[in-house]
Amino acid sequence: MSKKKPLVSVIMNCHNGEKYLKESIKSLMSQTYKNWELVFWDNKSTDKSAQIVSSFQDKRIQYYCSPEHTDLGEGRRRAFEKVKGDYLAILDVDDFWFPLKIEKQLKLFEDSDVVVGTTNAYLFNKENKVILYKKKPPAGYIFEKLLVKYNIYFSTVMFKVSAINDLKYQFDPDFNHIADFDLVIRCAKFGKLAYCNEILTSYRVHANSESYRFLKKFVFERNLWAKKNI
């Protein structure tokens, strides 16, 4: 009897993300690994995002509309409550994956001590495309190293869901702009981070991304995180 393949839950948070949304979902549909679910959390969009999602007509896609608009951190927390999978990945509406992303990344968890897996990526815009990691980044038990230098992009990450559930809390409601940093760091405190040295993700850099629009708020939340956790 063949072993049942683990379910990979993919969270996609969206607020008026119609511009790149179809490309992002198509990249998930094109994955060689097929046992996934998409938890699509619509944060009260007023554009055509809902229509774009419904056009795919795939039972693996679960659409949820938030009862009210919230910040991104709260949206991620609410979306996580709907997750049914063994592993969790994040695909933002303006990024996309290459077809082998899930398949290759799952192999990182053959080491039972691994709680977070990452990949290399392209950072790109209309004019340029660069490789995220020119040199292989550290892996293993690297909690302290991540505190000193954190350069992980959320769309490259996969978590072991049981490791997230073992934490005191999952997505911390105190954080919006650094919800990804917070979750990765707290998981890395209790297990290994593994790295797949292949470019499996494309991260879109543009003026409307939160990291550009709210840089001061990122800095404020990082300082708050340090006070709370260290």
PDB file of C-alpha atoms in Angstrom:
ATOM      1  CA  MET A   1       0.000   0.000   0.000  1.00  0.00           C
ATOM      2  CA  SER A   2       1.422   3.383  -1.018  1.00  0.00           C
ATOM      3  CA  LYS A   3       2.002   5.955   1.683  1.00  0.00           C
ATOM      4  CA  LYS A   4      -0.489   8.828   1.714  1.00  0.00           C
ATOM      5  CA  LYS A   5       1.069  12.038   0.492  1.00  0.00           C
ATOM      6  CA  PRO A   6       1.045  14.902   3.005  1.00  0.00           C
ATOM      7  CA  LEU A   7      -1.294  17.797   2.396  1.00  0.00           C
ATOM      8  CA  VAL A   8       0.377  21.151   1.802  1.00  0.00           C
ATOM      9  CA  SER A   9      -1.732  24.149   2.772  1.00  0.00           C
ATOM     10  CA  VAL A  10      -0.981  27.342   0.889  1.00  0.00           C
ATOM     11  CA  ILE A  11      -2.196  30.642   2.340  1.00  0.00           C
ATOM     12  CA  MET A  12      -2.795  33.545  -0.015  1.00  0.00           C
ATOM     13  CA  ASN A  13      -3.868  36.839   1.575  1.00  0.00           C
ATOM     14  CA  CYS A  14      -5.391  39.350  -0.798  1.00  0.00           C
ATOM     15  CA  HIS A  15      -6.610  42.923  -0.750  1.00  0.00           C
ATOM     16  CA  ASN A  16      -7.259  44.281  -4.239  1.00  0.00           C
ATOM     17  CA  GLY A  17      -4.635  42.025  -5.749  1.00  0.00           C
ATOM     18  CA  GLU A  18      -6.168  41.559  -9.194  1.00  0.00           C
ATOM     19  CA  LYS A  19      -3.127  42.836 -11.136  1.00  0.00           C
ATOM     20  CA  TYR A  20      -0.919  39.779 -10.568  1.00  0.00           C
ATOM     21  CA  LEU A  21      -3.363  37.343  -8.971  1.00  0.00           C
ATOM     22  CA  LYS A  22      -4.021  35.119 -11.965  1.00  0.00           C
ATOM     23  CA  GLU A  23      -0.288  34.602 -12.532  1.00  0.00           C
ATOM     24  CA  SER A  24       0.226  33.646  -8.881  1.00  0.00           C
ATOM     25  CA  ILE A  25      -2.608  31.108  -8.791  1.00  0.00           C
ATOM     26  CA  LYS A  26      -1.530  29.623 -12.122  1.00  0.00           C
ATOM     27  CA  SER A  27       1.914  29.011 -10.648  1.00  0.00           C
ATOM     28  CA  LEU A  28       0.281  26.998  -7.870  1.00  0.00           C
ATOM     29  CA  MET A  29      -1.903  25.094 -10.324  1.00  0.00           C
ATOM     30  CA  SER A  30       1.249  24.197 -12.282  1.00  0.00           C
ATOM     31  CA  GLN A  31       2.992  22.522  -9.356  1.00  0.00           C
ATOM     32  CA  THR A  32       4.195  18.982 -10.002  1.00  0.00           C
ATOM     33  CA  TYR A  33       3.065  18.117  -6.469  1.00  0.00           C
ATOM     34  CA  LYS A  34      -0.719  17.986  -6.566  1.00  0.00           C
ATOM     35  CA  ASN A  35      -1.854  17.314  -2.984  1.00  0.00           C
ATOM     36  CA  TRP A  36      -2.304  20.907  -1.879  1.00  0.00           C
ATOM     37  CA  GLU A  37      -5.076  23.227  -0.769  1.00  0.00           C
ATOM     38  CA  LEU A  38      -5.230  26.971  -1.279  1.00  0.00           C
ATOM     39  CA  VAL A  39      -6.663  28.960   1.617  1.00  0.00           C
ATOM     40  CA  PHE A  40      -7.508  32.217  -0.139  1.00  0.00           C
ATOM     41  CA  TRP A  41      -8.258  34.984   2.349  1.00  0.00           C
ATOM     42  CA  ASP A  42      -9.963  37.966   0.718  1.00  0.00           C
ATOM     43  CA  ASN A  43      -9.470  41.000   2.953  1.00  0.00           C
ATOM     44  CA  LYS A  44     -12.561  42.860   1.694  1.00  0.00           C
ATOM     45  CA  SER A  45     -11.284  43.479  -1.834  1.00  0.00           C
ATOM     46  CA  THR A  46     -13.223  45.899  -4.000  1.00  0.00           C
ATOM     47  CA  ASP A  47     -11.648  44.883  -7.320  1.00  0.00           C
ATOM     48  CA  LYS A  48     -12.060  41.689  -9.370  1.00  0.00           C
ATOM     49  CA  SER A  49     -10.014  39.432  -7.090  1.00  0.00           C
ATOM     50  CA  ALA A  50     -13.008  37.255  -6.087  1.00  0.00           C
ATOM     51  CA  GLN A  51     -14.034  36.731  -9.712  1.00  0.00           C
ATOM     52  CA  ILE A  52     -10.494  35.760 -10.682  1.00  0.00           C
ATOM     53  CA  VAL A  53     -10.329  33.146  -7.914  1.00  0.00           C
ATOM     54  CA  SER A  54     -13.725  31.667  -8.785  1.00  0.00           C
ATOM     55  CA  SER A  55     -12.750  31.372 -12.450  1.00  0.00           C
ATOM     56  CA  PHE A  56     -10.307  28.548 -11.623  1.00  0.00           C
ATOM     57  CA  GLN A  57     -13.090  26.192 -10.455  1.00  0.00           C
ATOM     58  CA  ASP A  58     -10.785  23.878  -8.553  1.00  0.00           C
ATOM     59  CA  LYS A  59     -12.008  22.090  -5.396  1.00  0.00           C
ATOM     60  CA  ARG A  60      -8.600  22.521  -3.813  1.00  0.00           C
ATOM     61  CA  ILE A  61      -9.155  26.284  -3.699  1.00  0.00           C
ATOM     62  CA  GLN A  62     -11.003  27.427  -0.569  1.00  0.00           C
ATOM     63  CA  TYR A  63     -12.236  31.025  -0.764  1.00  0.00           C
ATOM     64  CA  TYR A  64     -12.923  33.015   2.405  1.00  0.00           C
ATOM     65  CA  CYS A  65     -13.989  36.648   2.630  1.00  0.00           C
ATOM     66  CA  SER A  66     -13.096  38.538   5.794  1.00  0.00           C
ATOM     67  CA  PRO A  67     -16.117  40.051   7.599  1.00  0.00           C
ATOM     68  CA  GLU A  68     -14.129  43.298   7.872  1.00  0.00           C
ATOM     69  CA  HIS A  69     -10.886  44.695   6.541  1.00  0.00           C
ATOM     70  CA  THR A  70      -7.902  44.008   8.812  1.00  0.00           C
ATOM     71  CA  ASP A  71      -4.153  44.451   8.643  1.00  0.00           C
ATOM     72  CA  LEU A  72      -2.079  41.767   6.947  1.00  0.00           C
ATOM     73  CA  GLY A  73      -0.896  40.151  10.181  1.00  0.00           C
ATOM     74  CA  GLU A  74      -4.463  39.608  11.369  1.00  0.00           C
ATOM     75  CA  GLY A  75      -5.412  38.340   7.914  1.00  0.00           C
ATOM     76  CA  ARG A  76      -2.650  35.739   8.044  1.00  0.00           C
ATOM     77  CA  ARG A  77      -3.773  34.674  11.533  1.00  0.00           C
ATOM     78  CA  ARG A  78      -7.374  34.206  10.420  1.00  0.00           C
ATOM     79  CA  ALA A  79      -6.357  32.341   7.289  1.00  0.00           C
ATOM     80  CA  PHE A  80      -4.201  29.967   9.352  1.00  0.00           C
ATOM     81  CA  GLU A  81      -7.287  28.975  11.348  1.00  0.00           C
ATOM     82  CA  LYS A  82      -8.650  27.410   8.125  1.00  0.00           C
ATOM     83  CA  VAL A  83      -5.543  25.347   7.364  1.00  0.00           C
ATOM     84  CA  LYS A  84      -5.967  21.558   7.269  1.00  0.00           C
ATOM     85  CA  GLY A  85      -2.556  20.516   5.968  1.00  0.00           C
ATOM     86  CA  ASP A  86       0.579  18.925   7.359  1.00  0.00           C
ATOM     87  CA  TYR A  87       2.758  21.671   5.911  1.00  0.00           C
ATOM     88  CA  LEU A  88       2.165  25.368   5.366  1.00  0.00           C
ATOM     89  CA  ALA A  89       3.465  27.626   2.612  1.00  0.00           C
ATOM     90  CA  ILE A  90       2.729  31.272   1.847  1.00  0.00           C
ATOM     91  CA  LEU A  91       2.169  32.555  -1.681  1.00  0.00           C
ATOM     92  CA  ASP A  92       1.532  36.281  -1.879  1.00  0.00           C
ATOM     93  CA  VAL A  93      -0.649  37.627  -4.686  1.00  0.00           C
ATOM     94  CA  ASP A  94       2.201  39.406  -6.464  1.00  0.00           C
ATOM     95  CA  ASP A  95       4.701  36.512  -6.345  1.00  0.00           C
ATOM     96  CA  PHE A  96       4.843  33.192  -8.165  1.00  0.00           C
ATOM     97  CA  TRP A  97       6.444  29.772  -7.849  1.00  0.00           C
ATOM     98  CA  PHE A  98       8.228  27.535 -10.319  1.00  0.00           C
ATOM     99  CA  PRO A  99       6.628  24.106 -10.900  1.00  0.00           C
ATOM    100  CA  LEU A 100       8.971  22.048  -8.688  1.00  0.00           C
ATOM    101  CA  LYS A 101       8.741  24.342  -5.665  1.00  0.00           C
ATOM    102  CA  ILE A 102       6.507  22.232  -3.405  1.00  0.00           C
ATOM    103  CA  GLU A 103       7.964  18.889  -4.519  1.00  0.00           C
ATOM    104  CA  LYS A 104      11.566  19.932  -3.894  1.00  0.00           C
ATOM    105  CA  GLN A 105      10.804  21.720  -0.647  1.00  0.00           C
ATOM    106  CA  LEU A 106       8.958  18.809   0.921  1.00  0.00           C
ATOM    107  CA  LYS A 107      12.131  16.724   0.663  1.00  0.00           C
ATOM    108  CA  LEU A 108      13.780  19.043   3.185  1.00  0.00           C
ATOM    109  CA  PHE A 109      11.472  17.637   5.865  1.00  0.00           C
ATOM    110  CA  GLU A 110      12.791  14.097   5.495  1.00  0.00           C
ATOM    111  CA  ASP A 111      14.985  15.228   8.387  1.00  0.00           C
ATOM    112  CA  SER A 112      12.460  15.095  11.235  1.00  0.00           C
ATOM    113  CA  ASP A 113      14.232  17.931  13.083  1.00  0.00           C
ATOM    114  CA  VAL A 114      13.487  20.421  10.278  1.00  0.00           C
ATOM    115  CA  VAL A 115      10.626  22.800  11.090  1.00  0.00           C
ATOM    116  CA  VAL A 116      11.184  25.463   8.406  1.00  0.00           C
ATOM    117  CA  GLY A 117      12.347  25.050   4.817  1.00  0.00           C
ATOM    118  CA  THR A 118      13.385  27.819   2.416  1.00  0.00           C
ATOM    119  CA  THR A 119      14.520  28.117  -1.190  1.00  0.00           C
ATOM    120  CA  ASN A 120      16.501  30.495  -3.312  1.00  0.00           C
ATOM    121  CA  ALA A 121      14.536  33.049  -5.326  1.00  0.00           C
ATOM    122  CA  TYR A 122      14.576  35.723  -7.968  1.00  0.00           C
ATOM    123  CA  LEU A 123      13.863  39.275  -6.833  1.00  0.00           C
ATOM    124  CA  PHE A 124      12.478  41.042  -9.857  1.00  0.00           C
ATOM    125  CA  ASN A 125      10.700  44.084 -11.234  1.00  0.00           C
ATOM    126  CA  LYS A 126      10.036  45.405 -14.730  1.00  0.00           C
ATOM    127  CA  GLU A 127      13.669  46.305 -15.306  1.00  0.00           C
ATOM    128  CA  ASN A 128      15.790  43.869 -13.315  1.00  0.00           C
ATOM    129  CA  LYS A 129      16.036  40.344 -11.949  1.00  0.00           C
ATOM    130  CA  VAL A 130      18.592  39.332  -9.323  1.00  0.00           C
ATOM    131  CA  ILE A 131      19.228  36.170  -7.334  1.00  0.00           C
ATOM    132  CA  LEU A 132      18.371  36.412  -3.647  1.00  0.00           C
ATOM    133  CA  TYR A 133      21.265  34.310  -2.321  1.00  0.00           C
ATOM    134  CA  LYS A 134      24.576  34.602  -4.178  1.00  0.00           C
ATOM    135  CA  LYS A 135      26.136  32.355  -1.539  1.00  0.00           C
ATOM    136  CA  LYS A 136      24.421  29.487   0.240  1.00  0.00           C
ATOM    137  CA  PRO A 137      22.880  30.875   3.450  1.00  0.00           C
ATOM    138  CA  PRO A 138      23.278  29.175   6.836  1.00  0.00           C
ATOM    139  CA  ALA A 139      21.011  26.271   7.739  1.00  0.00           C
ATOM    140  CA  GLY A 140      20.483  24.006  10.722  1.00  0.00           C
ATOM    141  CA  TYR A 141      19.949  25.337  14.238  1.00  0.00           C
ATOM    142  CA  ILE A 142      20.414  28.993  13.327  1.00  0.00           C
ATOM    143  CA  PHE A 143      18.104  30.855  15.698  1.00  0.00           C
ATOM    144  CA  GLU A 144      20.847  33.225  16.881  1.00  0.00           C
ATOM    145  CA  LYS A 145      22.111  33.865  13.346  1.00  0.00           C
ATOM    146  CA  LEU A 146      18.635  34.822  12.177  1.00  0.00           C
ATOM    147  CA  LEU A 147      18.392  37.364  14.975  1.00  0.00           C
ATOM    148  CA  VAL A 148      21.548  39.025  13.686  1.00  0.00           C
ATOM    149  CA  LYS A 149      20.799  38.788   9.968  1.00  0.00           C
ATOM    150  CA  TYR A 150      17.315  37.963   8.711  1.00  0.00           C
ATOM    151  CA  ASN A 151      16.900  37.972   4.930  1.00  0.00           C
ATOM    152  CA  ILE A 152      14.184  35.367   4.330  1.00  0.00           C
ATOM    153  CA  TYR A 153      11.311  36.145   1.973  1.00  0.00           C
ATOM    154  CA  PHE A 154       7.993  34.659   3.057  1.00  0.00           C
ATOM    155  CA  SER A 155       7.021  33.223  -0.327  1.00  0.00           C
ATOM    156  CA  THR A 156      10.104  30.987  -0.155  1.00  0.00           C
ATOM    157  CA  VAL A 157       9.135  29.455   3.199  1.00  0.00           C
ATOM    158  CA  MET A 158       7.450  26.187   4.132  1.00  0.00           C
ATOM    159  CA  PHE A 159       6.606  25.246   7.724  1.00  0.00           C
ATOM    160  CA  LYS A 160       5.838  22.005   9.478  1.00  0.00           C
ATOM    161  CA  VAL A 161       2.342  22.758  10.807  1.00  0.00           C
ATOM    162  CA  SER A 162       2.828  20.670  13.942  1.00  0.00           C
ATOM    163  CA  ALA A 163       5.802  22.886  14.846  1.00  0.00           C
ATOM    164  CA  ILE A 164       3.642  26.003  14.514  1.00  0.00           C
ATOM    165  CA  ASN A 165       0.915  24.441  16.651  1.00  0.00           C
ATOM    166  CA  ASP A 166       3.464  23.595  19.340  1.00  0.00           C
ATOM    167  CA  LEU A 167       4.176  27.281  19.835  1.00  0.00           C
ATOM    168  CA  LYS A 168       2.428  29.246  22.571  1.00  0.00           C
ATOM    169  CA  TYR A 169       0.623  31.136  19.793  1.00  0.00           C
ATOM    170  CA  GLN A 170       0.797  30.970  16.007  1.00  0.00           C
ATOM    171  CA  PHE A 171       0.596  34.322  14.192  1.00  0.00           C
ATOM    172  CA  ASP A 172       1.157  36.936  16.881  1.00  0.00           C
ATOM    173  CA  PRO A 173      -1.712  39.495  16.849  1.00  0.00           C
ATOM    174  CA  ASP A 174       0.727  42.178  18.043  1.00  0.00           C
ATOM    175  CA  PHE A 175       2.479  42.233  14.674  1.00  0.00           C
ATOM    176  CA  ASN A 176       1.330  43.207  11.215  1.00  0.00           C
ATOM    177  CA  HIS A 177       4.352  44.001   9.065  1.00  0.00           C
ATOM    178  CA  ILE A 178       6.739  41.484  10.663  1.00  0.00           C
ATOM    179  CA  ALA A 179       4.319  38.583  11.158  1.00  0.00           C
ATOM    180  CA  ASP A 180       6.503  36.466   8.855  1.00  0.00           C
ATOM    181  CA  PHE A 181       9.745  37.302  10.680  1.00  0.00           C
ATOM    182  CA  ASP A 182       8.116  36.576  14.042  1.00  0.00           C
ATOM    183  CA  LEU A 183       6.819  33.136  13.051  1.00  0.00           C
ATOM    184  CA  VAL A 184      10.032  31.986  11.366  1.00  0.00           C
ATOM    185  CA  ILE A 185      12.190  33.102  14.292  1.00  0.00           C
ATOM    186  CA  ARG A 186      10.015  31.463  16.942  1.00  0.00           C
ATOM    187  CA  CYS A 187       9.908  28.174  15.014  1.00  0.00           C
ATOM    188  CA  ALA A 188      13.676  28.279  14.466  1.00  0.00           C
ATOM    189  CA  LYS A 189      14.193  28.445  18.211  1.00  0.00           C
ATOM    190  CA  PHE A 190      12.955  24.847  18.513  1.00  0.00           C
ATOM    191  CA  GLY A 191      14.114  23.170  15.316  1.00  0.00           C
ATOM    192  CA  LYS A 192      16.243  23.264  12.196  1.00  0.00           C
ATOM    193  CA  LEU A 193      15.910  25.523   9.202  1.00  0.00           C
ATOM    194  CA  ALA A 194      16.727  23.704   5.945  1.00  0.00           C
ATOM    195  CA  TYR A 195      17.597  25.332   2.635  1.00  0.00           C
ATOM    196  CA  CYS A 196      17.050  24.100  -0.933  1.00  0.00           C
ATOM    197  CA  ASN A 197      19.732  25.712  -3.092  1.00  0.00           C
ATOM    198  CA  GLU A 198      17.523  26.075  -6.151  1.00  0.00           C
ATOM    199  CA  ILE A 199      15.616  29.075  -7.479  1.00  0.00           C
ATOM    200  CA  LEU A 200      12.016  27.971  -6.971  1.00  0.00           C
ATOM    201  CA  THR A 201      10.334  31.291  -6.129  1.00  0.00           C
ATOM    202  CA  SER A 202       9.998  34.698  -7.778  1.00  0.00           C
ATOM    203  CA  TYR A 203       9.441  37.651  -5.462  1.00  0.00           C
ATOM    204  CA  ARG A 204       8.097  40.789  -7.095  1.00  0.00           C
ATOM    205  CA  VAL A 205       9.631  44.056  -5.894  1.00  0.00           C
ATOM    206  CA  HIS A 206       7.439  47.098  -6.533  1.00  0.00           C
ATOM    207  CA  ALA A 207       6.497  50.425  -5.017  1.00  0.00           C
ATOM    208  CA  ASN A 208       3.148  49.167  -3.701  1.00  0.00           C
ATOM    209  CA  SER A 209       4.602  46.332  -1.637  1.00  0.00           C
ATOM    210  CA  GLU A 210       4.280  46.743   2.132  1.00  0.00           C
ATOM    211  CA  SER A 211       8.028  46.543   2.712  1.00  0.00           C
ATOM    212  CA  TYR A 212       8.455  49.708   0.657  1.00  0.00           C
ATOM    213  CA  ARG A 213       5.345  51.609   1.741  1.00  0.00           C
ATOM    214  CA  PHE A 214       5.693  51.033   5.490  1.00  0.00           C
ATOM    215  CA  LEU A 215       9.424  50.875   6.153  1.00  0.00           C
ATOM    216  CA  LYS A 216       9.179  52.921   9.379  1.00  0.00           C
ATOM    217  CA  LYS A 217       6.470  50.606  10.703  1.00  0.00           C
ATOM    218  CA  PHE A 218       8.699  47.592   9.992  1.00  0.00           C
ATOM    219  CA  VAL A 219      11.432  49.159  12.095  1.00  0.00           C
ATOM    220  CA  PHE A 220       8.982  50.012  14.894  1.00  0.00           C
ATOM    221  CA  GLU A 221       7.615  46.458  15.023  1.00  0.00           C
ATOM    222  CA  ARG A 222      11.099  44.922  14.997  1.00  0.00           C
ATOM    223  CA  ASN A 223      11.983  47.030  18.042  1.00  0.00           C
ATOM    224  CA  LEU A 224       8.720  45.997  19.716  1.00  0.00           C
ATOM    225  CA  TRP A 225       9.481  42.342  18.919  1.00  0.00           C
ATOM    226  CA  ALA A 226      12.892  42.621  20.562  1.00  0.00           C
ATOM    227  CA  LYS A 227      11.379  44.054  23.747  1.00  0.00           C
ATOM    228  CA  LYS A 228       8.714  41.350  23.845  1.00  0.00           C
ATOM    229  CA  ASN A 229      10.874  38.330  23.043  1.00  0.00           C
ATOM    230  CA  ILE A 230      14.401  39.151  24.173  1.00  0.00           C
TER     231      ILE A 230
END
